[in-house]
Structure formats: structure tokens, C-alpha cells
mmCIF file of C-alpha atoms in Angstrom:
data_model
loop_
_atom_site.group_PDB
_atom_site.id
_atom_site.type_symbol
_atom_site.label_atom_id
_atom_site.label_comp_id
_atom_site.label_asym_id
_atom_site.label_seq_id
_atom_site.Cartn_x
_atom_site.Cartn_y
_atom_site.Cartn_z
ATOM 1 C CA MET U 773 3.912 -91.837 43.452
ATOM 2 C CA ASP U 774 6.425 -90.155 45.777
ATOM 3 C CA VAL U 775 6.812 -92.452 48.776
ATOM 4 C CA SER U 776 9.767 -90.395 50.030
ATOM 5 C CA ALA U 777 7.302 -87.611 50.885
ATOM 6 C CA LEU U 778 5.503 -89.834 53.403
ATOM 7 C CA ASP U 779 5.910 -89.227 57.122
ATOM 8 C CA PRO U 780 4.976 -91.512 60.038
ATOM 9 C CA ARG U 781 2.500 -88.820 61.119
ATOM 10 C CA HIS U 782 0.669 -89.195 57.805
ATOM 11 C CA LEU U 783 0.401 -92.933 58.371
ATOM 12 C CA ALA U 784 -0.756 -92.452 61.976
ATOM 13 C CA SER U 785 -3.474 -90.055 60.776
ATOM 14 C CA LEU U 786 -4.597 -92.583 58.164
ATOM 15 C CA ILE U 787 -4.910 -95.301 60.806
ATOM 16 C CA ALA U 788 -6.753 -93.022 63.241
ATOM 17 C CA VAL U 789 -9.263 -91.835 60.646
ATOM 18 C CA ALA U 790 -9.843 -95.400 59.409
ATOM 19 C CA GLU U 791 -10.421 -96.680 62.947
ATOM 20 C CA THR U 792 -12.603 -93.808 64.215
ATOM 21 C CA GLY U 793 -14.493 -93.113 60.987
ATOM 22 C CA THR U 794 -14.195 -89.311 61.142
ATOM 23 C CA PHE U 795 -11.496 -86.690 60.921
ATOM 24 C CA GLY U 796 -12.766 -85.018 64.085
ATOM 25 C CA ARG U 797 -12.546 -88.127 66.267
ATOM 26 C CA ALA U 798 -9.147 -88.980 64.749
ATOM 27 C CA ALA U 799 -7.886 -85.483 65.632
ATOM 28 C CA ALA U 800 -9.080 -85.878 69.228
ATOM 29 C CA GLU U 801 -7.370 -89.261 69.501
ATOM 30 C CA LEU U 802 -4.075 -87.965 68.119
ATOM 31 C CA GLY U 803 -4.138 -84.645 69.959
ATOM 32 C CA TYR U 804 -4.131 -82.649 66.694
ATOM 33 C CA SER U 805 -6.565 -80.157 65.266
ATOM 34 C CA GLN U 806 -9.022 -81.486 62.686
ATOM 35 C CA SER U 807 -7.469 -79.270 60.036
ATOM 36 C CA ALA U 808 -4.028 -80.747 60.792
ATOM 37 C CA VAL U 809 -5.346 -84.277 60.270
ATOM 38 C CA SER U 810 -7.050 -83.220 57.042
ATOM 39 C CA GLN U 811 -3.803 -81.656 55.848
ATOM 40 C CA GLN U 812 -1.793 -84.804 56.650
ATOM 41 C CA ILE U 813 -4.252 -86.988 54.742
ATOM 42 C CA ALA U 814 -4.115 -84.554 51.832
ATOM 43 C CA VAL U 815 -0.306 -84.769 51.737
ATOM 44 C CA LEU U 816 -0.547 -88.554 51.865
ATOM 45 C CA GLU U 817 -2.987 -88.659 48.972
ATOM 46 C CA GLN U 818 -0.869 -86.243 46.962
ATOM 47 C CA ALA U 819 2.212 -88.424 47.477
ATOM 48 C CA LEU U 820 0.287 -91.541 46.440
ATOM 49 C CA GLY U 821 -1.478 -89.863 43.553
ATOM 50 C CA ALA U 822 -4.760 -91.423 44.698
ATOM 51 C CA SER U 823 -7.454 -90.964 47.323
ATOM 52 C CA VAL U 824 -7.361 -93.111 50.442
ATOM 53 C CA PHE U 825 -10.858 -92.192 51.696
ATOM 54 C CA ASP U 826 -14.300 -91.793 50.143
ATOM 55 C CA ARG U 827 -15.954 -88.863 51.897
ATOM 56 C CA PRO U 828 -19.764 -89.206 51.682
ATOM 57 C CA GLY U 829 -20.339 -86.041 53.724
ATOM 58 C CA GLY U 830 -22.776 -85.397 56.530
ATOM 59 C CA PRO U 831 -22.799 -87.660 59.579
ATOM 60 C CA ARG U 832 -21.800 -90.738 57.610
ATOM 61 C CA PRO U 833 -18.290 -92.050 58.382
ATOM 62 C CA VAL U 834 -15.576 -91.908 55.769
ATOM 63 C CA GLU U 835 -14.687 -95.158 54.025
ATOM 64 C CA LEU U 836 -11.356 -96.474 52.797
ATOM 65 C CA THR U 837 -10.815 -96.672 49.071
ATOM 66 C CA PRO U 838 -9.164 -99.808 47.617
ATOM 67 C CA MET U 839 -5.874 -97.865 47.652
ATOM 68 C CA GLY U 840 -6.606 -96.846 51.222
ATOM 69 C CA GLU U 841 -7.051 -100.486 52.276
ATOM 70 C CA ILE U 842 -3.618 -101.374 50.898
ATOM 71 C CA VAL U 843 -1.937 -98.350 52.438
ATOM 72 C CA LEU U 844 -3.619 -98.978 55.808
ATOM 73 C CA THR U 845 -2.176 -102.502 55.979
ATOM 74 C CA GLN U 846 1.301 -101.244 55.142
ATOM 75 C CA ALA U 847 0.988 -98.250 57.478
ATOM 76 C CA ARG U 848 0.327 -100.559 60.416
ATOM 77 C CA ARG U 849 3.353 -102.656 59.501
ATOM 78 C CA VAL U 850 5.603 -99.614 59.108
ATOM 79 C CA LEU U 851 4.565 -98.067 62.427
ATOM 80 C CA ALA U 852 4.953 -101.417 64.203
ATOM 81 C CA VAL U 853 8.507 -101.704 62.855
ATOM 82 C CA LEU U 854 9.266 -98.141 63.931
ATOM 83 C CA ALA U 855 7.869 -98.824 67.415
ATOM 84 C CA ASP U 856 10.011 -101.954 67.715
ATOM 85 C CA ALA U 857 13.058 -100.000 66.537
ATOM 86 C CA ALA U 858 12.416 -97.227 69.059
ATOM 87 C CA ALA U 859 12.048 -99.758 71.879
ATOM 88 C CA GLU U 860 15.263 -101.542 70.847
ATOM 89 C CA ILE U 861 17.170 -98.249 70.661
ATOM 90 C CA THR U 862 15.874 -97.267 74.096
ATOM 91 C CA ARG U 863 17.034 -100.600 75.541
ATOM 92 C CA PHE U 864 20.417 -100.203 73.849
ATOM 93 C CA GLU U 865 20.839 -96.647 75.159
ATOM 94 C CA GLY U 866 20.054 -97.948 78.628
ATOM 95 C CA GLY U 867 22.794 -100.584 78.350
ATOM 96 C CA GLU U 868 20.194 -103.351 78.392
ATOM 97 C CA THR U 869 20.883 -105.080 75.088
ATOM 98 C CA GLY U 870 23.505 -105.765 72.419
ATOM 99 C CA PRO U 871 26.735 -107.785 72.201
ATOM 100 C CA LEU U 872 29.587 -107.067 74.619
ATOM 101 C CA ALA U 873 33.079 -108.503 74.132
ATOM 102 C CA VAL U 874 34.944 -108.788 77.441
ATOM 103 C CA GLY U 875 38.581 -109.712 78.030
ATOM 104 C CA THR U 876 39.617 -111.362 81.255
ATOM 105 C CA PHE U 877 42.388 -113.322 82.937
ATOM 106 C CA GLN U 878 42.181 -116.441 85.082
ATOM 107 C CA SER U 879 41.864 -115.029 88.609
ATOM 108 C CA ALA U 880 39.523 -112.231 87.515
ATOM 109 C CA SER U 881 37.415 -114.891 85.786
ATOM 110 C CA THR U 882 36.956 -116.801 89.040
ATOM 111 C CA ALA U 883 36.879 -114.017 91.640
ATOM 112 C CA ILE U 884 35.299 -110.942 89.978
ATOM 113 C CA LEU U 885 33.639 -111.928 86.712
ATOM 114 C CA PRO U 886 30.929 -114.251 88.113
ATOM 115 C CA GLY U 887 29.493 -111.482 90.269
ATOM 116 C CA VAL U 888 29.574 -109.005 87.390
ATOM 117 C CA VAL U 889 27.924 -111.398 84.928
ATOM 118 C CA ALA U 890 25.228 -112.283 87.461
ATOM 119 C CA ALA U 891 24.523 -108.583 88.048
ATOM 120 C CA MET U 892 24.453 -107.943 84.290
ATOM 121 C CA ARG U 893 21.963 -110.767 83.770
ATOM 122 C CA ASP U 894 19.687 -109.259 86.410
ATOM 123 C CA ALA U 895 19.989 -105.682 85.181
ATOM 124 C CA ALA U 896 20.427 -106.247 81.445
ATOM 125 C CA PRO U 897 19.448 -109.787 80.363
ATOM 126 C CA GLY U 898 19.498 -108.716 76.706
ATOM 127 C CA VAL U 899 23.268 -108.152 76.707
ATOM 128 C CA GLN U 900 25.153 -111.045 75.102
ATOM 129 C CA ILE U 901 28.567 -111.280 76.780
ATOM 130 C CA GLU U 902 31.390 -112.952 74.861
ATOM 131 C CA LEU U 903 34.630 -113.670 76.719
ATOM 132 C CA GLN U 904 38.256 -113.826 75.639
ATOM 133 C CA GLU U 905 40.660 -115.048 78.317
ATOM 134 C CA SER U 906 44.413 -114.584 78.405
ATOM 135 C CA ASP U 907 46.893 -114.358 81.274
ATOM 136 C CA ASP U 908 49.128 -112.138 79.138
ATOM 137 C CA ASP U 909 48.129 -108.461 79.135
ATOM 138 C CA ALA U 910 49.738 -108.025 75.717
ATOM 139 C CA ASP U 911 47.028 -110.212 74.154
ATOM 140 C CA LEU U 912 44.258 -108.296 75.882
ATOM 141 C CA PHE U 913 45.765 -104.899 75.034
ATOM 142 C CA ALA U 914 46.030 -105.892 71.362
ATOM 143 C CA ALA U 915 42.406 -107.084 71.284
ATOM 144 C CA LEU U 916 41.242 -103.812 72.843
ATOM 145 C CA CYS U 917 43.250 -101.763 70.352
ATOM 146 C CA ASP U 918 41.974 -103.619 67.281
ATOM 147 C CA GLY U 919 38.354 -103.479 68.473
ATOM 148 C CA THR U 920 37.969 -107.196 69.132
ATOM 149 C CA LEU U 921 37.221 -106.424 72.783
ATOM 150 C CA ASP U 922 35.033 -103.651 74.191
ATOM 151 C CA VAL U 923 36.457 -103.830 77.722
ATOM 152 C CA SER U 924 38.975 -106.019 79.513
ATOM 153 C CA PHE U 925 40.262 -106.806 82.973
ATOM 154 C CA VAL U 926 44.017 -106.198 82.945
ATOM 155 C CA VAL U 927 47.004 -105.745 85.270
ATOM 156 C CA GLY U 928 50.192 -103.835 84.811
ATOM 157 C CA GLU U 929 51.023 -100.650 82.936
ATOM 158 C CA ILE U 930 48.291 -99.380 80.584
ATOM 159 C CA PRO U 931 49.260 -98.239 77.052
ATOM 160 C CA GLU U 932 48.535 -94.605 76.151
ATOM 161 C CA SER U 933 45.848 -95.674 73.680
ATOM 162 C CA LEU U 934 43.736 -97.151 76.489
ATOM 163 C CA THR U 935 41.808 -95.762 79.429
ATOM 164 C CA ALA U 936 41.556 -97.801 82.619
ATOM 165 C CA VAL U 937 39.723 -97.686 85.937
ATOM 166 C CA PRO U 938 41.546 -99.248 88.925
ATOM 167 C CA LEU U 939 39.366 -101.875 90.588
ATOM 168 C CA MET U 940 41.460 -103.249 93.437
ATOM 169 C CA SER U 941 44.983 -103.809 94.739
ATOM 170 C CA ASP U 942 46.008 -107.470 94.833
ATOM 171 C CA PRO U 943 48.993 -108.280 97.120
ATOM 172 C CA PHE U 944 51.487 -111.058 96.455
ATOM 173 C CA VAL U 945 51.522 -113.757 99.133
ATOM 174 C CA ALA U 946 53.392 -116.966 99.808
ATOM 175 C CA VAL U 947 51.428 -120.196 99.429
ATOM 176 C CA ALA U 948 52.999 -123.114 101.301
ATOM 177 C CA PRO U 949 52.115 -126.704 102.225
ATOM 178 C CA ALA U 950 50.195 -126.936 105.489
ATOM 179 C CA GLY U 951 52.536 -126.884 108.501
ATOM 180 C CA SER U 952 55.623 -125.790 106.566
ATOM 181 C CA TYR U 953 56.206 -122.518 108.401
ATOM 182 C CA PRO U 954 55.479 -121.110 111.843
ATOM 183 C CA THR U 955 52.526 -118.800 112.189
ATOM 184 C CA GLY U 956 53.269 -115.315 110.878
ATOM 185 C CA PRO U 957 54.782 -113.624 107.850
ATOM 186 C CA ILE U 958 57.536 -115.311 105.833
ATOM 187 C CA ALA U 959 60.741 -113.538 104.929
ATOM 188 C CA VAL U 960 61.213 -113.258 101.179
ATOM 189 C CA ASN U 961 64.769 -114.560 101.592
ATOM 190 C CA ASP U 962 63.406 -117.774 103.117
ATOM 191 C CA VAL U 963 60.998 -118.244 100.233
ATOM 192 C CA VAL U 964 63.543 -117.745 97.465
ATOM 193 C CA SER U 965 66.063 -120.066 99.102
ATOM 194 C CA GLY U 966 63.938 -123.145 98.401
ATOM 195 C CA PRO U 967 62.111 -124.758 95.473
ATOM 196 C CA LEU U 968 59.388 -122.650 93.875
ATOM 197 C CA ILE U 969 56.159 -123.389 92.020
ATOM 198 C CA GLY U 970 55.142 -120.795 89.463
ATOM 199 C CA GLN U 971 53.271 -119.914 86.328
ATOM 200 C CA PRO U 972 54.767 -119.627 82.835
ATOM 201 C CA LEU U 973 56.494 -116.358 82.030
ATOM 202 C CA ASP U 974 53.856 -115.509 79.426
ATOM 203 C CA SER U 975 51.652 -114.668 82.420
ATOM 204 C CA SER U 976 51.693 -110.968 83.270
ATOM 205 C CA CYS U 977 51.151 -111.766 86.956
ATOM 206 C CA GLN U 978 54.084 -114.178 87.043
ATOM 207 C CA ARG U 979 56.361 -111.652 85.390
ATOM 208 C CA LEU U 980 55.406 -109.029 87.976
ATOM 209 C CA GLY U 981 55.968 -111.317 90.966
ATOM 210 C CA GLU U 982 59.043 -113.050 89.625
ATOM 211 C CA SER U 983 60.690 -109.758 88.751
ATOM 212 C CA ALA U 984 60.259 -108.620 92.350
ATOM 213 C CA LEU U 985 61.667 -111.921 93.666
ATOM 214 C CA ARG U 986 64.684 -111.772 91.349
ATOM 215 C CA ALA U 987 65.513 -108.357 92.799
ATOM 216 C CA VAL U 988 66.166 -110.265 96.045
ATOM 217 C CA ALA U 989 67.661 -113.447 94.577
ATOM 218 C CA PRO U 990 68.603 -113.468 90.870
ATOM 219 C CA ASP U 991 68.928 -117.271 90.790
ATOM 220 C CA LEU U 992 65.491 -118.660 91.568
ATOM 221 C CA HIS U 993 64.838 -122.393 91.533
ATOM 222 C CA TYR U 994 61.501 -123.115 89.876
ATOM 223 C CA VAL U 995 60.771 -126.841 89.912
ATOM 224 C CA PHE U 996 57.368 -126.659 88.219
ATOM 225 C CA ARG U 997 55.359 -124.148 86.181
ATOM 226 C CA THR U 998 51.718 -124.356 85.180
ATOM 227 C CA ALA U 999 49.220 -121.815 83.859
ATOM 228 C CA ASP U 1000 46.434 -123.248 86.028
ATOM 229 C CA ASN U 1001 46.038 -121.692 89.481
ATOM 230 C CA GLY U 1002 44.466 -124.876 90.797
ATOM 231 C CA ALA U 1003 47.412 -126.926 89.550
ATOM 232 C CA VAL U 1004 49.831 -124.536 91.278
ATOM 233 C CA ALA U 1005 47.962 -125.109 94.549
ATOM 234 C CA ALA U 1006 47.995 -128.866 93.969
ATOM 235 C CA MET U 1007 51.784 -128.890 93.500
ATOM 236 C CA VAL U 1008 52.207 -126.837 96.668
ATOM 237 C CA ARG U 1009 49.861 -129.181 98.495
ATOM 238 C CA ALA U 1010 51.999 -132.114 97.364
ATOM 239 C CA GLY U 1011 55.038 -130.538 98.992
ATOM 240 C CA MET U 1012 56.947 -129.704 95.824
ATOM 241 C CA GLY U 1013 57.637 -126.117 96.846
ATOM 242 C CA VAL U 1014 56.261 -122.687 97.724
ATOM 243 C CA ALA U 1015 54.380 -120.439 95.316
ATOM 244 C CA VAL U 1016 54.324 -116.654 95.331
ATOM 245 C CA LEU U 1017 51.012 -115.588 93.857
ATOM 246 C CA PRO U 1018 48.627 -112.653 93.886
ATOM 247 C CA LEU U 1019 46.086 -113.285 96.635
ATOM 248 C CA LEU U 1020 43.241 -113.278 94.094
ATOM 249 C CA CYS U 1021 44.743 -116.472 92.610
ATOM 250 C CA VAL U 1022 44.392 -118.396 95.882
ATOM 251 C CA ASP U 1023 41.214 -120.308 96.699
ATOM 252 C CA PRO U 1024 40.032 -118.879 100.049
ATOM 253 C CA ASP U 1025 38.279 -122.161 100.902
ATOM 254 C CA ASP U 1026 41.353 -124.372 100.427
ATOM 255 C CA ASN U 1027 42.376 -125.464 103.928
ATOM 256 C CA THR U 1028 45.062 -127.853 102.708
ATOM 257 C CA ILE U 1029 47.515 -125.025 102.084
ATOM 258 C CA GLU U 1030 48.496 -121.986 104.104
ATOM 259 C CA VAL U 1031 48.842 -118.388 103.009
ATOM 260 C CA HIS U 1032 51.455 -116.048 104.477
ATOM 261 C CA THR U 1033 52.209 -112.405 103.929
ATOM 262 C CA LEU U 1034 55.742 -111.573 102.852
ATOM 263 C CA GLN U 1035 58.403 -109.468 104.535
ATOM 264 C CA PRO U 1036 59.254 -107.149 102.953
ATOM 265 C CA GLU U 1037 56.050 -106.888 100.927
ATOM 266 C CA LEU U 1038 56.318 -107.169 97.151
ATOM 267 C CA PRO U 1039 54.639 -104.444 95.076
ATOM 268 C CA ALA U 1040 50.978 -105.440 94.708
ATOM 269 C CA ARG U 1041 49.471 -105.837 91.261
ATOM 270 C CA SER U 1042 46.726 -103.411 90.276
ATOM 271 C CA VAL U 1043 43.614 -105.065 88.842
ATOM 272 C CA GLN U 1044 41.988 -102.684 86.376
ATOM 273 C CA ILE U 1045 39.347 -102.618 83.677
ATOM 274 C CA ALA U 1046 40.349 -100.943 80.416
ATOM 275 C CA TRP U 1047 38.906 -99.833 77.084
ATOM 276 C CA ARG U 1048 40.167 -98.021 73.989
ATOM 277 C CA THR U 1049 40.216 -94.276 74.563
ATOM 278 C CA ASP U 1050 39.232 -93.169 71.066
ATOM 279 C CA ARG U 1051 36.437 -95.692 70.546
ATOM 280 C CA THR U 1052 32.794 -94.986 71.385
ATOM 281 C CA GLN U 1053 31.715 -97.588 73.913
ATOM 282 C CA PRO U 1054 28.274 -99.210 73.873
ATOM 283 C CA PRO U 1055 26.186 -98.258 76.925
ATOM 284 C CA SER U 1056 26.358 -101.902 78.030
ATOM 285 C CA ALA U 1057 30.142 -101.511 78.393
ATOM 286 C CA GLN U 1058 29.651 -98.519 80.678
ATOM 287 C CA ARG U 1059 27.221 -100.564 82.778
ATOM 288 C CA PHE U 1060 29.741 -103.449 82.875
ATOM 289 C CA VAL U 1061 32.512 -101.125 84.097
ATOM 290 C CA GLU U 1062 30.289 -99.717 86.856
ATOM 291 C CA LEU U 1063 29.247 -103.189 88.019
ATOM 292 C CA SER U 1064 32.870 -104.384 87.905
ATOM 293 C CA ALA U 1065 33.872 -101.586 90.267
ATOM 294 C CA THR U 1066 31.091 -102.524 92.682
ATOM 295 C CA VAL U 1067 31.846 -106.253 92.623
ATOM 296 C CA ALA U 1068 35.616 -105.741 92.890
ATOM 297 C CA ALA U 1069 35.115 -103.491 95.921
ATOM 298 C CA GLY U 1070 33.232 -106.324 97.595
ATOM 299 C CA VAL U 1071 35.944 -108.830 96.694
ATOM 300 C CA ALA U 1072 38.650 -106.500 98.034
ATOM 301 C CA ALA U 1073 36.727 -106.036 101.280
ATOM 302 C CA ALA U 1074 36.376 -109.805 101.697
ATOM 303 C CA MET U 1075 40.096 -110.270 100.989
ATOM 304 C CA GLY U 1076 40.908 -107.710 103.663
ATOM 305 C CA GLN U 1077 38.940 -109.742 106.187
ATOM 306 C CA ARG U 1078 40.761 -112.997 105.444
ATOM 307 C CA SER U 1079 42.939 -114.428 108.207
ATOM 308 C CA PHE U 1080 46.573 -114.776 107.137
ATOM 309 C CA ASP U 1081 49.678 -116.213 108.675
ATOM 310 C CA ALA U 1082 47.705 -118.677 110.764
ATOM 311 C CA ALA U 1083 47.708 -122.446 110.757
ATOM 312 C CA PRO U 1084 45.087 -123.944 108.395
ATOM 313 C CA ALA U 1085 41.924 -125.434 109.818
ATOM 314 C CA SER U 1086 42.115 -129.109 110.596
#
């Protein structure tokens, strides 16, 4: 027996002949010539070393031999597995299934990621998204380079080994207790002259903003640092100081604090999505990148419509 000589077409011909009872009707069903079906059955029988059909001749239908009964059962199983595999591959090629490891940082997790995940669930519910969050780009870059992550939201300068798509520009703003400043922009010199609330220096965003502030005033007075954006807002709300944060880190619905633009403006951070250049990405990653660009564009548009430098609502 030479099973390696078998072909799915041989098995399909076996099933068609068994179900229709004749080679002619099987050929019509499969879209082959009758001689082609006969040849495929002959190859099958040669590979098995046994007949799969008794051929009584005349108008009587062919009948399966005992070997044919066994092979028919297995042929149906094999073709069902192949059909399932083809369907799964098609879904994978369409970015509709498979695992996807995504890196993210805190403000992207709250402002961009929910919209992307919701869109992915609608378009590709078979994709299993696993998240790794870090506010330090170095962690995310390392995970991309070692293959732990497929794609990641990042800020800052991208290593040569990675490719990135810019998603949006995120300006630094001053976040102050309600009523602390007159309506309008705040001078950076005024901000750095008082107590500051910030994030730890292992945050890429904090390093970007703090570096720009130290160019104005080398001796900054940070009275409290926390990695949680909500805790930063709470400390500001309590009157402990002013925070300089990317706008994406500020809750747009929080009316207990006020947001001011800065004069002069600090260099905005660039929110990007990155992947390893030399690694073949799953189609689901390509779909994720496309959806991220769409969602981020909507977030950026909404940010541009926000009212700044005005007194908070009562």
C-alpha cells in the first residue's frame, strides 16, 4: 500500500462514485470526464493494492467493496479536515483569526485602544488580542525586537530595527487646579516656578516633557510623582501643584481641573504604532495597524475641538 500516492481528487472521486452509483454521474457532479474519474479510481486502487468498487456492469450501480467502505469513511474525514484547514487559512489570510500580541502605554490604552479593540471584535472576532502595557518605550521596543509583541503603540525615536506609522501628534499642556490661573495660555516660566506633579522618570512621556521643561528651568520642584494619570489629576485637583502632561493623558470629562496651552509650546510627542521590520507580520497585525490609524485620527480630531484655556464648567 502506497498512501503517499493518494490525492484529494482521488478521494473526492471515490465519494462521488459511491454516492451517485455510477462513474458517469460522478463525473458530471465533479465536472470531470468519465474517463478522468475512472483513471482516478484506478490510481486509488493501485495505491491501495485492492479494489474499492465491485463493477457488475450494465445499468446496475457499482457497489463498494469492504476495502472501499473503509476508505470511504476515511476519505470523508480527510476531506472534511482539508476543508476546515482551507477555511481557517482563508480567515487567517483575511486577518480574521489568530493570536495578536499588542504593546501599549497608559494613555493609548484609555484613549485609542478601546476603539481599535471594538473595531477588531466587529471585523475579526476570531483574533485573540493579548496586551502588554509599559510606559517606558524601551520595554516595548525590546518586546518588539525579541518577537514577544507583534505591534506596539510607542512614542519617541524609533530604533532602526523597527518600522513605525505616525498616528497623531499629542501636545503637552498644563493641568492646574480649577481657578488657579486666568483664562488663556500659561507661560512655561510661570509653571516651572511653582510645585509640580509628575510621573516617574521611567515613563517615556515624562522624560520628553521634563527634558523640555528643564531647558527653561534646570531646577524643577516636583513634590509628587505617580505612574497613574488619574492619580496625577487627583493631586492637581487637591492643589498640590501643576502637572505638564501630554493632552492624551488628561480626562476630557474632568471639570474639576483646567487645561491650558503653554507659551512657548513644548515639542509635542508623536504617538506611533511600530513593528519589527524584518519579521513577517500576521494579517491581523496589518488590520490592527489600519484600524489604529482610523481611530487615532478620530481621537486627534476630537482633541482639536476641545476648548482650552477657559474656566472649567461649574
